Amino acid sequence: MIDIKFIREHAEEVKANCVRRGFPIDLEGLLKLDADSRQLSQEAEALRAERNRLSKECAKDPSARDKVKQLKEVLSSKEEMLARIQNKIHQVVIRMPNMLAPDVPDGLDDSGNVELRKEGTIPTFDFKVRDHQELGELLGILDIPRGTKVAGAGFYYWKGKGAMLAQALYFWVQRVLVERGFTMFMTPCVAKERTLFGTGYLPFFADQTYNLEGEDLALIGTSEQTLVGYHADDVLDGASLPLCYTAFTPCFRTEAGSYGKASRGIFRVHQFHKVEQIVFCKPEDSVKYHEMCLANEEYILQQLGIPYHVVNVCVGDLGAPGYKKYDIEAWFAGFGGYREVTSNTNLTSFQSRRLNIRYKDGDTRDYVHTISATAVTDRVLIAIMENFQQEDGTVVIPEVLRPLCGFDRISPAGK
């Protein structure tokens, strides 16, 4: 959420940002409401001071009681008008997108994302390459039909060595992050409306949310929601910053509007699993920790031996809460191209203003900045399957995961 004071003082910059992000706004109307609000606030404050002064004189001057009564009526009317105007301002501001970093590229969709670098060697094969769905069925480690039977389309089972590989990956990634200073959490898998609003998922991604009927709760789409919400209304000790948190959770998204996209297998589903990185930091440090989270993501993929490229996400593919976002797209041999596996967003003070998360350091008191970055999801598992497949369907396990898996490959039955 953008501070109304910032909007007032940087009106042309805010207007240009809204135009670039495709957000229609009557900025002149908003600034008029803001001016009216400040004027009414001053008038109300003056009336309160006068009422308090006269109240002290009532014992000596009974006629002052009538004046106090009149002032209360006028003050009540002013306060009602002020509340209505402030609500109108609030309803506009909570829907405004965050400001953009200067180097966010133009573009209407993900085709406008700008490649920053490629890493790793794309594998070559002298046999017909299988995708992860075919491999999963051949190896008996991924069962989509029974996921559909039990829960509907967009759900699936990891089983046997597939489930063991998944657990090994998620544990290994969390251990990497803990070694790099992150605190590990196990969080709720539901969150209240205020938490979803505060993290920016409402109203901007309302169509992606599974709500629980009759409850002020929804299934989380990411542990970002519960980890950032953990500090709602807190004043953090500036000396303790940054706070770096990680959690592994199932995540639930409706994927509304995703039909027709390349979604064979489990690349785009209603339930998936994710290890998240969350950072709370001082405003002047958010660029640094945004880059730190990206370095963590790259380290993980490099250790797994998965080729990838990093893209600077364009304005049309950047969600409203984001200031700047990096995506990493891994190479999927069965798909024959790069596909997104992580997203890493600097949200500046957008979430902390909505959730009232501040820090205090000496005389400084301000809103923290937050970073939300994927560490790993099931998509990395299927990238492992597709990139490390052998001609008979065997999948070779990355070396870093072998001690946790207890095996170095998954082969078809009888192999």
CSV table of C-alpha atoms in Angstrom, one decimal:
chain,number,residue,atom,x,y,z
A,1,MET,CA,0.0,0.0,0.0
A,2,ILE,CA,1.4,3.4,-0.9
A,3,ASP,CA,1.4,6.1,1.7
A,4,ILE,CA,-1.0,9.0,0.9
A,5,LYS,CA,1.7,11.4,1.9
A,6,PHE,CA,4.0,9.9,-0.8
A,7,ILE,CA,1.1,10.2,-3.3
A,8,ARG,CA,0.6,13.8,-2.4
A,9,GLU,CA,4.3,14.7,-2.7
A,10,HIS,CA,5.0,12.6,-5.8
A,11,ALA,CA,1.7,13.0,-7.7
A,12,GLU,CA,3.1,13.0,-11.3
A,13,GLU,CA,5.4,10.0,-10.5
A,14,VAL,CA,2.5,8.1,-9.0
A,15,LYS,CA,0.2,8.9,-12.0
A,16,ALA,CA,2.9,7.7,-14.5
A,17,ASN,CA,3.3,4.5,-12.5
A,18,CYS,CA,-0.4,3.8,-12.5
A,19,VAL,CA,-0.6,4.4,-16.3
A,20,ARG,CA,2.3,2.1,-16.9
A,21,ARG,CA,0.8,-0.6,-14.7
A,22,GLY,CA,-2.6,-0.2,-16.4
A,23,PHE,CA,-4.4,0.9,-13.3
A,24,PRO,CA,-7.1,3.5,-14.0
A,25,ILE,CA,-7.0,6.3,-11.4
A,26,ASP,CA,-8.6,9.7,-10.9
A,27,LEU,CA,-5.5,11.1,-9.2
A,28,GLU,CA,-6.9,14.7,-9.1
A,29,GLY,CA,-10.0,13.4,-7.4
A,30,LEU,CA,-7.9,11.4,-4.9
A,31,LEU,CA,-5.8,14.5,-4.1
A,32,LYS,CA,-9.0,16.6,-3.7
A,33,LEU,CA,-10.3,14.1,-1.2
A,34,ASP,CA,-6.9,14.2,0.6
A,35,ALA,CA,-7.0,18.0,0.8
A,36,ASP,CA,-10.6,17.8,2.1
A,37,SER,CA,-9.6,15.2,4.7
A,38,ARG,CA,-6.7,17.3,6.0
A,39,GLN,CA,-8.9,20.4,6.1
A,40,LEU,CA,-11.7,18.6,8.0
A,41,SER,CA,-9.1,17.1,10.4
A,42,GLN,CA,-7.8,20.5,11.2
A,43,GLU,CA,-11.3,21.9,11.8
A,44,ALA,CA,-12.2,18.9,14.0
A,45,GLU,CA,-9.0,19.3,16.0
A,46,ALA,CA,-9.8,23.0,16.6
A,47,LEU,CA,-13.4,22.2,17.6
A,48,ARG,CA,-12.1,19.6,20.1
A,49,ALA,CA,-9.7,22.1,21.6
A,50,GLU,CA,-12.5,24.7,22.0
A,51,ARG,CA,-14.9,22.1,23.4
A,52,ASN,CA,-12.3,21.1,26.0
A,53,ARG,CA,-11.6,24.7,26.9
A,54,LEU,CA,-15.3,25.5,27.4
A,55,SER,CA,-15.9,22.3,29.4
A,56,LYS,CA,-13.5,23.6,32.0
A,57,GLU,CA,-15.6,26.8,32.3
A,58,CYS,CA,-19.0,25.1,32.8
A,59,ALA,CA,-18.7,25.1,36.6
A,60,LYS,CA,-18.2,28.9,36.7
A,61,ASP,CA,-20.3,29.8,33.6
A,62,PRO,CA,-23.4,27.7,33.1
A,63,SER,CA,-24.0,29.3,29.7
A,64,ALA,CA,-20.9,27.6,28.5
A,65,ARG,CA,-22.8,24.3,28.6
A,66,ASP,CA,-25.0,25.3,25.7
A,67,LYS,CA,-21.9,26.3,23.7
A,68,VAL,CA,-20.3,22.9,24.5
A,69,LYS,CA,-23.4,21.1,23.3
A,70,GLN,CA,-23.4,23.0,20.1
A,71,LEU,CA,-19.8,22.3,19.5
A,72,LYS,CA,-20.3,18.6,20.1
A,73,GLU,CA,-23.0,18.5,17.4
A,74,VAL,CA,-20.8,20.4,14.9
A,75,LEU,CA,-17.8,18.2,15.8
A,76,SER,CA,-19.9,15.0,15.4
A,77,SER,CA,-21.0,16.1,11.9
A,78,LYS,CA,-17.4,17.0,11.0
A,79,GLU,CA,-16.1,13.6,12.3
A,80,GLU,CA,-18.7,11.7,10.3
A,81,MET,CA,-17.8,13.6,7.1
A,82,LEU,CA,-14.1,13.0,7.8
A,83,ALA,CA,-14.7,9.3,8.3
A,84,ARG,CA,-16.6,9.0,5.0
A,85,ILE,CA,-13.8,10.8,3.1
A,86,GLN,CA,-11.0,8.8,4.7
A,87,ASN,CA,-12.9,5.6,3.8
A,88,LYS,CA,-13.1,6.8,0.2
A,89,ILE,CA,-9.4,7.5,0.2
A,90,HIS,CA,-8.7,4.1,1.7
A,91,GLN,CA,-10.7,2.2,-0.8
A,92,VAL,CA,-8.7,3.8,-3.6
A,93,VAL,CA,-5.3,3.5,-2.0
A,94,ILE,CA,-5.6,-0.2,-1.1
A,95,ARG,CA,-6.2,-1.1,-4.8
A,96,MET,CA,-3.3,0.9,-6.1
A,97,PRO,CA,-0.2,-1.0,-7.3
A,98,ASN,CA,3.2,-0.6,-5.8
A,99,MET,CA,5.7,1.7,-7.4
A,100,LEU,CA,8.1,0.1,-9.8
A,101,ALA,CA,11.9,-0.2,-9.6
A,102,PRO,CA,13.6,2.0,-12.3
A,103,ASP,CA,14.9,-1.1,-14.2
A,104,VAL,CA,11.7,-3.0,-14.5
A,105,PRO,CA,11.3,-3.6,-18.3
A,106,ASP,CA,8.3,-2.8,-20.3
A,107,GLY,CA,6.1,-5.6,-21.6
A,108,LEU,CA,2.5,-6.8,-21.5
A,109,ASP,CA,3.1,-10.4,-20.4
A,110,ASP,CA,5.9,-12.9,-19.7
A,111,SER,CA,7.1,-12.6,-23.3
A,112,GLY,CA,8.4,-9.1,-22.2
A,113,ASN,CA,10.6,-10.5,-19.5
A,114,VAL,CA,14.3,-9.8,-20.0
A,115,GLU,CA,16.9,-12.6,-19.7
A,116,LEU,CA,19.8,-11.6,-17.4
A,117,ARG,CA,22.0,-14.7,-17.7
A,118,LYS,CA,22.0,-18.4,-18.5
A,119,GLU,CA,23.7,-21.0,-16.2
A,120,GLY,CA,24.4,-24.7,-16.6
A,121,THR,CA,24.6,-27.0,-19.6
A,122,ILE,CA,21.4,-28.0,-21.4
A,123,PRO,CA,21.5,-31.9,-21.6
A,124,THR,CA,21.4,-33.6,-24.9
A,125,PHE,CA,20.0,-37.1,-25.5
A,126,ASP,CA,20.4,-39.7,-28.3
A,127,PHE,CA,17.0,-41.2,-27.6
A,128,LYS,CA,13.4,-40.0,-27.5
A,129,VAL,CA,13.0,-37.9,-24.4
A,130,ARG,CA,10.1,-38.5,-22.0
A,131,ASP,CA,8.3,-35.8,-20.0
A,132,HIS,CA,7.8,-36.0,-16.3
A,133,GLN,CA,4.3,-37.5,-16.6
A,134,GLU,CA,5.4,-40.3,-18.7
A,135,LEU,CA,8.4,-40.9,-16.5
A,136,GLY,CA,6.3,-40.8,-13.4
A,137,GLU,CA,4.0,-43.4,-14.7
A,138,LEU,CA,6.8,-45.6,-16.0
A,139,LEU,CA,8.6,-45.5,-12.7
A,140,GLY,CA,5.5,-45.7,-10.5
A,141,ILE,CA,6.4,-42.6,-8.5
A,142,LEU,CA,3.7,-40.1,-9.7
A,143,ASP,CA,0.0,-41.0,-9.8
A,144,ILE,CA,-2.2,-38.3,-11.4
A,145,PRO,CA,-5.2,-40.5,-12.2
A,146,ARG,CA,-5.8,-41.4,-8.5
A,147,GLY,CA,-5.2,-37.8,-7.5
A,148,THR,CA,-8.0,-36.9,-9.8
A,149,LYS,CA,-10.2,-39.8,-8.6
A,150,VAL,CA,-9.8,-38.8,-4.9
A,151,ALA,CA,-9.6,-35.0,-5.1
A,152,GLY,CA,-10.4,-33.9,-8.7
A,153,ALA,CA,-8.3,-32.5,-11.5
A,154,GLY,CA,-5.1,-30.6,-10.4
A,155,PHE,CA,-4.2,-33.0,-7.6
A,156,TYR,CA,-1.8,-35.9,-7.6
A,157,TYR,CA,0.2,-38.4,-5.5
A,158,TRP,CA,4.0,-38.7,-5.1
A,159,LYS,CA,4.6,-42.3,-4.1
A,160,GLY,CA,7.4,-44.7,-3.2
A,161,LYS,CA,10.8,-43.3,-4.2
A,162,GLY,CA,9.1,-40.3,-5.7
A,163,ALA,CA,7.8,-39.3,-2.2
A,164,MET,CA,11.2,-40.0,-0.7
A,165,LEU,CA,12.9,-37.8,-3.3
A,166,ALA,CA,10.4,-35.0,-2.6
A,167,GLN,CA,11.0,-35.2,1.1
A,168,ALA,CA,14.8,-35.3,0.6
A,169,LEU,CA,14.7,-32.2,-1.6
A,170,TYR,CA,12.5,-30.1,0.7
A,171,PHE,CA,14.6,-31.1,3.8
A,172,TRP,CA,17.9,-30.4,2.0
A,173,VAL,CA,16.8,-27.0,0.8
A,174,GLN,CA,15.6,-26.0,4.3
A,175,ARG,CA,18.9,-27.1,5.7
A,176,VAL,CA,20.7,-25.0,3.1
A,177,LEU,CA,18.7,-21.9,4.2
A,178,VAL,CA,19.1,-22.5,7.9
A,179,GLU,CA,22.9,-22.7,7.3
A,180,ARG,CA,22.6,-19.3,5.6
A,181,GLY,CA,20.8,-17.7,8.6
A,182,PHE,CA,17.2,-18.5,8.1
A,183,THR,CA,14.9,-19.5,10.9
A,184,MET,CA,12.7,-22.5,10.0
A,185,PHE,CA,9.0,-22.5,10.7
A,186,MET,CA,6.0,-24.8,10.5
A,187,THR,CA,3.0,-22.6,9.8
A,188,PRO,CA,-0.8,-22.9,9.6
A,189,CYS,CA,-2.1,-23.8,6.2
A,190,VAL,CA,-5.0,-21.4,6.5
A,191,ALA,CA,-5.1,-17.6,7.0
A,192,LYS,CA,-7.6,-14.9,7.9
A,193,GLU,CA,-8.9,-12.4,5.4
A,194,ARG,CA,-6.8,-9.7,7.1
A,195,THR,CA,-3.7,-11.7,6.5
A,196,LEU,CA,-4.5,-12.2,2.8
A,197,PHE,CA,-5.3,-8.6,2.4
A,198,GLY,CA,-2.2,-7.5,4.3
A,199,THR,CA,0.1,-9.6,2.1
A,200,GLY,CA,-1.6,-8.3,-1.1
A,201,TYR,CA,-3.3,-11.5,-2.2
A,202,LEU,CA,-6.6,-9.6,-1.6
A,203,PRO,CA,-7.9,-8.0,-3.6
A,204,PHE,CA,-5.3,-8.6,-6.3
A,205,PHE,CA,-5.4,-12.4,-6.5
A,206,ALA,CA,-8.8,-13.1,-5.0
A,207,ASP,CA,-9.7,-15.4,-7.9
A,208,GLN,CA,-6.8,-17.7,-6.9
A,209,THR,CA,-8.0,-18.2,-3.4
A,210,TYR,CA,-9.8,-21.2,-1.9
A,211,ASN,CA,-12.1,-19.8,0.8
A,212,LEU,CA,-13.6,-21.9,3.6
A,213,GLU,CA,-17.3,-21.5,3.5
A,214,GLY,CA,-18.7,-19.9,6.7
A,215,GLU,CA,-15.3,-19.1,8.1
A,216,ASP,CA,-13.0,-16.0,8.0
A,217,LEU,CA,-10.3,-18.4,6.6
A,218,ALA,CA,-8.8,-19.4,3.3
A,219,LEU,CA,-6.3,-22.1,2.4
A,220,ILE,CA,-2.9,-20.5,1.9
A,221,GLY,CA,-1.5,-20.0,-1.6
A,222,THR,CA,2.0,-19.7,-0.1
A,223,SER,CA,3.6,-19.6,3.3
A,224,GLU,CA,4.5,-16.0,2.5
A,225,GLN,CA,1.0,-15.2,3.8
A,226,THR,CA,1.5,-16.9,7.2
A,227,LEU,CA,5.2,-15.9,7.6
A,228,VAL,CA,4.7,-12.2,6.8
A,229,GLY,CA,1.4,-12.2,8.8
A,230,TYR,CA,3.4,-13.5,11.8
A,231,HIS,CA,4.6,-10.0,12.5
A,232,ALA,CA,1.3,-8.1,11.9
A,233,ASP,CA,1.1,-5.0,14.3
A,234,ASP,CA,4.6,-5.7,15.6
A,235,VAL,CA,7.4,-3.1,16.2
A,236,LEU,CA,10.6,-5.0,15.4
A,237,ASP,CA,14.0,-4.2,17.0
A,238,GLY,CA,16.0,-2.5,14.2
A,239,ALA,CA,19.2,-4.1,15.6
A,240,SER,CA,17.7,-7.6,15.0
A,241,LEU,CA,17.1,-7.0,11.3
A,242,PRO,CA,17.1,-8.6,8.9
A,243,LEU,CA,14.8,-11.4,10.0
A,244,CYS,CA,15.0,-14.3,7.6
A,245,TYR,CA,12.3,-17.0,7.7
A,246,THR,CA,11.7,-20.2,5.8
A,247,ALA,CA,8.8,-22.7,5.8
A,248,PHE,CA,7.8,-25.8,3.9
A,249,THR,CA,4.0,-26.0,3.3
A,250,PRO,CA,1.4,-27.3,0.9
A,251,CYS,CA,0.0,-24.4,-1.2
A,252,PHE,CA,-3.4,-24.2,-2.7
A,253,ARG,CA,-4.4,-22.1,-5.7
A,254,THR,CA,-7.5,-22.3,-8.0
A,255,GLU,CA,-5.4,-21.5,-11.1
A,256,ALA,CA,-8.4,-19.6,-12.5
A,257,GLY,CA,-7.7,-18.4,-16.0
A,258,SER,CA,-4.9,-20.9,-16.5
A,259,TYR,CA,-6.8,-23.1,-19.0
A,260,GLY,CA,-5.1,-23.7,-22.3
A,261,LYS,CA,-1.6,-23.1,-20.9
A,262,ALA,CA,1.0,-25.8,-21.2
A,263,SER,CA,0.0,-27.8,-18.2
A,264,ARG,CA,0.5,-31.5,-19.0
A,265,GLY,CA,1.5,-33.4,-15.9
A,266,ILE,CA,1.8,-31.5,-12.6
A,267,PHE,CA,3.4,-28.2,-13.7
A,268,ARG,CA,0.2,-26.2,-13.1
A,269,VAL,CA,-2.0,-27.7,-10.3
A,270,HIS,CA,-4.3,-26.8,-7.5
A,271,GLN,CA,-2.1,-28.1,-4.7
A,272,PHE,CA,1.7,-28.1,-4.7
A,273,HIS,CA,4.5,-28.0,-2.1
A,274,LYS,CA,7.0,-25.2,-1.6
A,275,VAL,CA,9.9,-24.0,0.6
A,276,GLU,CA,9.7,-20.2,0.9
A,277,GLN,CA,12.2,-17.5,1.8
A,278,ILE,CA,10.9,-14.4,3.6
A,279,VAL,CA,13.0,-11.4,4.7
A,280,PHE,CA,12.1,-8.4,6.9
A,281,CYS,CA,14.7,-5.7,6.6
A,282,LYS,CA,15.3,-2.0,6.8
A,283,PRO,CA,14.2,0.0,3.7
A,284,GLU,CA,17.8,0.8,2.6
A,285,ASP,CA,18.7,-2.9,2.6
A,286,SER,CA,15.8,-4.4,0.6
A,287,VAL,CA,17.7,-4.4,-2.7
A,288,LYS,CA,20.6,-6.2,-1.1
A,289,TYR,CA,18.4,-8.9,0.4
A,290,HIS,CA,16.4,-9.3,-2.8
A,291,GLU,CA,19.7,-10.2,-4.5
A,292,MET,CA,20.6,-12.5,-1.6
A,293,CYS,CA,17.5,-14.5,-2.0
A,294,LEU,CA,18.2,-14.8,-5.8
A,295,ALA,CA,21.7,-16.0,-5.0
A,296,ASN,CA,20.2,-18.7,-2.7
A,297,GLU,CA,17.8,-19.9,-5.5
A,298,GLU,CA,20.7,-20.1,-7.9
A,299,TYR,CA,22.9,-22.0,-5.5
A,300,ILE,CA,20.2,-24.6,-5.0
A,301,LEU,CA,19.7,-25.2,-8.7
A,302,GLN,CA,23.5,-25.2,-9.3
A,303,GLN,CA,24.0,-27.8,-6.6
A,304,LEU,CA,21.2,-29.9,-8.1
A,305,GLY,CA,22.8,-29.6,-11.6
A,306,ILE,CA,19.8,-28.1,-13.2
A,307,PRO,CA,20.4,-25.6,-16.1
A,308,TYR,CA,18.4,-22.4,-15.9
A,309,HIS,CA,18.2,-18.7,-16.8
A,310,VAL,CA,17.3,-15.7,-14.7
A,311,VAL,CA,14.8,-13.1,-16.0
A,312,ASN,CA,14.0,-9.6,-14.9
A,313,VAL,CA,10.2,-9.7,-14.9
A,314,CYS,CA,8.4,-7.0,-17.0
A,315,VAL,CA,5.7,-4.7,-15.8
A,316,GLY,CA,2.9,-6.7,-17.4
A,317,ASP,CA,3.9,-9.9,-15.6
A,318,LEU,CA,4.7,-8.3,-12.2
A,319,GLY,CA,1.9,-8.5,-9.6
A,320,ALA,CA,0.5,-5.3,-8.2
A,321,PRO,CA,2.2,-5.6,-4.8
A,322,GLY,CA,5.7,-6.1,-6.4
A,323,TYR,CA,8.4,-3.4,-6.8
A,324,LYS,CA,10.8,-5.7,-8.7
A,325,LYS,CA,10.7,-9.4,-9.4
A,326,TYR,CA,13.2,-12.0,-10.6
A,327,ASP,CA,12.0,-15.3,-12.0
A,328,ILE,CA,14.3,-18.3,-12.5
A,329,GLU,CA,13.2,-20.6,-15.3
A,330,ALA,CA,14.8,-24.1,-15.3
A,331,TRP,CA,15.3,-26.2,-18.4
A,332,PHE,CA,12.8,-29.0,-18.8
A,333,ALA,CA,14.2,-31.6,-21.3
A,334,GLY,CA,10.8,-33.3,-21.7
A,335,PHE,CA,9.1,-30.0,-22.4
A,336,GLY,CA,12.0,-28.8,-24.5
A,337,GLY,CA,12.3,-25.3,-23.0
A,338,TYR,CA,12.7,-23.1,-20.0
A,339,ARG,CA,9.8,-23.0,-17.5
A,340,GLU,CA,9.4,-20.9,-14.3
A,341,VAL,CA,10.5,-22.7,-11.0
A,342,THR,CA,11.0,-19.7,-8.7
A,343,SER,CA,9.8,-16.2,-8.2
A,344,ASN,CA,11.6,-13.6,-6.0
A,345,THR,CA,9.9,-10.3,-5.3
A,346,ASN,CA,11.0,-7.1,-3.5
A,347,LEU,CA,7.7,-5.7,-2.1
A,348,THR,CA,9.2,-2.7,-0.3
A,349,SER,CA,6.7,-1.4,2.3
A,350,PHE,CA,3.6,-2.5,0.4
A,351,GLN,CA,2.8,-5.4,2.8
A,352,SER,CA,4.2,-3.8,6.0
A,353,ARG,CA,1.9,-0.8,5.7
A,354,ARG,CA,-1.1,-3.0,5.2
A,355,LEU,CA,-0.2,-5.2,8.2
A,356,ASN,CA,1.3,-2.4,10.3
A,357,ILE,CA,4.8,-3.9,10.7
A,358,ARG,CA,7.3,-1.4,11.8
A,359,TYR,CA,10.8,-1.3,13.2
A,360,LYS,CA,12.5,1.0,15.7
A,361,ASP,CA,16.2,1.8,15.7
A,362,GLY,CA,17.2,4.7,18.0
A,363,ASP,CA,15.1,7.6,16.9
A,364,THR,CA,14.1,6.0,13.6
A,365,ARG,CA,10.7,4.4,13.4
A,366,ASP,CA,9.6,3.2,10.0
A,367,TYR,CA,7.9,0.4,8.1
A,368,VAL,CA,10.1,-2.6,7.3
A,369,HIS,CA,10.5,-3.8,3.7
A,370,THR,CA,9.7,-7.4,2.9
A,371,ILE,CA,11.1,-9.9,0.4
A,372,SER,CA,9.2,-13.0,-0.7
A,373,ALA,CA,11.1,-15.6,-2.7
A,374,THR,CA,10.5,-19.2,-3.7
A,375,ALA,CA,13.3,-21.6,-2.7
A,376,VAL,CA,11.9,-24.7,-4.3
A,377,THR,CA,8.6,-26.3,-5.4
A,378,ASP,CA,7.5,-29.6,-7.0
A,379,ARG,CA,8.5,-28.1,-10.3
A,380,VAL,CA,12.2,-28.6,-9.4
A,381,LEU,CA,11.4,-32.3,-8.8
A,382,ILE,CA,10.0,-32.7,-12.2
A,383,ALA,CA,13.0,-30.8,-13.7
A,384,ILE,CA,15.2,-33.4,-12.0
A,385,MET,CA,13.2,-36.2,-13.6
A,386,GLU,CA,13.2,-34.7,-17.1
A,387,ASN,CA,16.9,-33.6,-17.2
A,388,PHE,CA,18.4,-36.7,-15.5
A,389,GLN,CA,16.5,-39.4,-17.4
A,390,GLN,CA,18.2,-42.3,-19.1
A,391,GLU,CA,17.1,-44.2,-22.2
A,392,ASP,CA,15.3,-46.9,-20.2
A,393,GLY,CA,13.4,-44.3,-18.1
A,394,THR,CA,15.8,-44.5,-15.1
A,395,VAL,CA,16.2,-41.1,-13.3
A,396,VAL,CA,19.6,-40.4,-11.8
A,397,ILE,CA,19.4,-38.6,-8.4
A,398,PRO,CA,21.6,-35.4,-7.9
A,399,GLU,CA,24.5,-36.2,-5.7
A,400,VAL,CA,23.5,-33.7,-2.9
A,401,LEU,CA,20.2,-35.6,-2.4
A,402,ARG,CA,21.6,-39.1,-2.4
A,403,PRO,CA,22.5,-39.2,1.4
A,404,LEU,CA,18.9,-38.2,2.3
A,405,CYS,CA,17.2,-40.4,-0.3
A,406,GLY,CA,19.2,-43.5,0.4
A,407,PHE,CA,19.5,-44.3,-3.3
A,408,ASP,CA,21.2,-42.9,-6.3
A,409,ARG,CA,18.6,-43.6,-9.0
A,410,ILE,CA,15.0,-44.6,-9.6
A,411,SER,CA,14.6,-47.3,-12.2
A,412,PRO,CA,11.6,-49.0,-13.8
A,413,ALA,CA,10.5,-52.2,-12.1
A,414,GLY,CA,12.7,-55.1,-13.0
A,415,LYS,CA,15.7,-52.9,-14.0
